[in-house]
Structure formats: C-alpha cells, structure tokens
GROMACS .gro file of C-alpha atoms in nm:
model
  107
    1MET     CA    1   3.389  -1.588   0.117
    2ASN     CA    2   3.747  -1.492   0.190
    3GLN     CA    3   3.988  -1.591  -0.083
    4GLU     CA    4   4.249  -1.706   0.167
    5ASN     CA    5   4.008  -1.958   0.327
    6PHE     CA    6   3.874  -2.094   0.000
    7ASN     CA    7   4.026  -2.417  -0.124
    8PRO     CA    8   3.845  -2.576  -0.421
    9ASN     CA    9   4.009  -2.913  -0.349
   10ASP     CA   10   3.884  -2.929   0.011
   11ALA     CA   11   3.717  -3.268   0.058
   12LYS     CA   12   3.495  -3.156   0.348
   13LEU     CA   13   3.365  -2.863   0.146
   14SER     CA   14   3.294  -3.080  -0.157
   15ALA     CA   15   3.109  -3.336   0.055
   16LEU     CA   16   2.904  -3.064   0.222
   17LEU     CA   17   2.811  -2.909  -0.112
   18HIS     CA   18   2.706  -3.246  -0.256
   19ARG     CA   19   2.489  -3.323   0.048
   20SER     CA   20   2.323  -2.982   0.035
   21ARG     CA   21   2.191  -3.033  -0.317
   22SER     CA   22   1.827  -3.127  -0.312
   23GLY     CA   23   1.677  -3.373  -0.551
   24HIS     CA   24   1.369  -3.155  -0.599
   25SER     CA   25   1.305  -3.005  -0.937
   26LEU     CA   26   1.208  -2.643  -0.978
   27PRO     CA   27   0.847  -2.553  -1.053
   28PRO     CA   28   0.753  -2.486  -1.414
   29ARG     CA   29   0.848  -2.142  -1.546
   30PHE     CA   30   1.051  -2.074  -1.231
   31GLN     CA   31   1.325  -1.882  -1.407
   32GLU     CA   32   1.074  -1.665  -1.597
   33ASP     CA   33   0.895  -1.581  -1.272
   34VAL     CA   34   1.223  -1.487  -1.105
   35TRP     CA   35   1.315  -1.250  -1.387
   36ARG     CA   36   0.962  -1.103  -1.390
   37ARG     CA   37   0.988  -1.029  -1.017
   38ILE     CA   38   1.328  -0.869  -1.065
   39GLU     CA   39   1.194  -0.649  -1.345
   40GLU     CA   40   0.888  -0.551  -1.137
   41SER     CA   41   1.106  -0.457  -0.843
   42GLU     CA   42   1.300  -0.214  -1.062
   43ILE     CA   43   0.983  -0.028  -1.168
   44PRO     CA   44   0.904   0.266  -0.936
   45VAL     CA   45   0.618   0.204  -0.695
   46ALA     CA   46   0.414   0.499  -0.823
   47VAL     CA   47   0.419   0.355  -1.177
   48ARG     CA   48   0.343  -0.001  -1.068
   49ARG     CA   49   0.037   0.091  -0.864
   50GLY     CA   50  -0.241   0.334  -0.918
   51TRP     CA   51  -0.224   0.675  -0.758
   52LEU     CA   52  -0.476   0.579  -0.492
   53ASP     CA   53  -0.274   0.274  -0.387
   54ALA     CA   54   0.043   0.484  -0.376
   55LEU     CA   55  -0.134   0.745  -0.161
   56ALA     CA   56  -0.269   0.478   0.075
   57ALA     CA   57   0.076   0.319   0.104
   58TRP     CA   58   0.227   0.658   0.186
   59ALA     CA   59  -0.044   0.744   0.439
   60LEU     CA   60  -0.014   0.411   0.619
   61ARG     CA   61   0.357   0.445   0.689
   62PRO     CA   62   0.406   0.460   1.066
   63ARG     CA   63   0.552   0.809   1.056
   64PHE     CA   64   0.249   0.949   0.869
   65ALA     CA   65  -0.028   0.730   1.016
   66LEU     CA   66  -0.111   0.964   1.306
   67ALA     CA   67  -0.110   1.271   1.082
   68THR     CA   68  -0.335   1.089   0.833
   69ALA     CA   69  -0.578   0.993   1.111
   70ILE     CA   70  -0.590   1.353   1.239
   71VAL     CA   71  -0.653   1.489   0.889
   72LEU     CA   72  -0.933   1.236   0.831
   73VAL     CA   73  -1.099   1.320   1.165
   74LEU     CA   74  -1.079   1.693   1.090
   75ALA     CA   75  -1.218   1.643   0.739
   76GLY     CA   76  -1.506   1.436   0.880
   77SER     CA   77  -1.577   1.697   1.147
   78LEU     CA   78  -1.580   1.980   0.894
   79ALA     CA   79  -1.808   1.785   0.661
   80GLY     CA   80  -2.044   1.707   0.951
   81ALA     CA   81  -2.048   2.069   1.065
   82ARG     CA   82  -2.125   2.188   0.712
   83GLN     CA   83  -2.407   1.935   0.676
   84GLY     CA   84  -2.547   2.035   1.017
   85ARG     CA   85  -2.534   2.404   0.926
   86GLN     CA   86  -2.723   2.338   0.600
   87ALA     CA   87  -2.984   2.128   0.783
   88ALA     CA   88  -3.027   2.398   1.049
   89ARG     CA   89  -3.067   2.667   0.782
   90ALA     CA   90  -3.331   2.463   0.596
   91ASP     CA   91  -3.516   2.397   0.924
   92ALA     CA   92  -3.504   2.767   1.018
   93GLN     CA   93  -3.637   2.867   0.676
   94SER     CA   94  -3.926   2.623   0.696
   95ARG     CA   95  -4.015   2.742   1.049
   96TYR     CA   96  -4.004   3.105   0.932
   97VAL     CA   97  -4.234   3.032   0.639
   98ALA     CA   98  -4.469   2.840   0.873
   99SER     CA   99  -4.480   3.132   1.117
  100VAL     CA  100  -4.541   3.398   0.847
  101ALA     CA  101  -4.794   3.210   0.641
  102PRO     CA  102  -4.914   2.903   0.837
  103ASN     CA  103  -5.187   2.811   0.589
  104SER     CA  104  -4.967   2.818   0.277
  105LEU     CA  105  -4.787   2.493   0.368
  106GLY     CA  106  -5.106   2.301   0.446
  107LYS     CA  107  -5.269   2.346   0.104
   0.00000   0.00000   0.00000
C-alpha cells in the first residue's frame, strides 16, 4: 500500500476492515501446519522426494516430455530386438540339432 494513501484514522477503511473479519475459527493446529508447509517448501525437491520421483518429475516437464517418450520408445525397441534375436538364435540352434541328429531329440 502506498504510504501517501494510507490513513489509519480513515472511517471507511476501518469499517471495511471490521466487516471483512470472519467469525470462523481456525482449524486445530493451523499455525503448526502453516509453519510445517513453509519448512517443507524450503527443502530442495531432490531431498524431499526419492530419486525416482525426482526423475519422473523432471521427465514429465513439458520441455522434456517428448524427449522422454522418444527415449522410452527406443529403449523398448532395442529390448524387443534383442529378445527377438535371442529367440531366433535359439530356434535356429534347435532346428540345426534336429536336422543333424533327428532321433536325439525324440528319445
């Protein structure tokens, strides 16, 4: 508020301030909760949360969301390709053994 416009003896201001007061009481432990929230807000985010939560919060920021999605799709594709290559190798080995010694698998 500007100091030049402030008049503590202004009747309109006093009436307005008295009308604006509510008759409601504050909830129990209100002041303690306010101070707890203030203290928590001063703690760095990485300390407050676990590392996984901090990583998820970072990755879900709009500027990094697309990059995160691309990295996850690439990681899934690479994992799928690796799994497919291992399955193909195992299938090729079993077909080779079946063609060389067809009776050895049946017994």
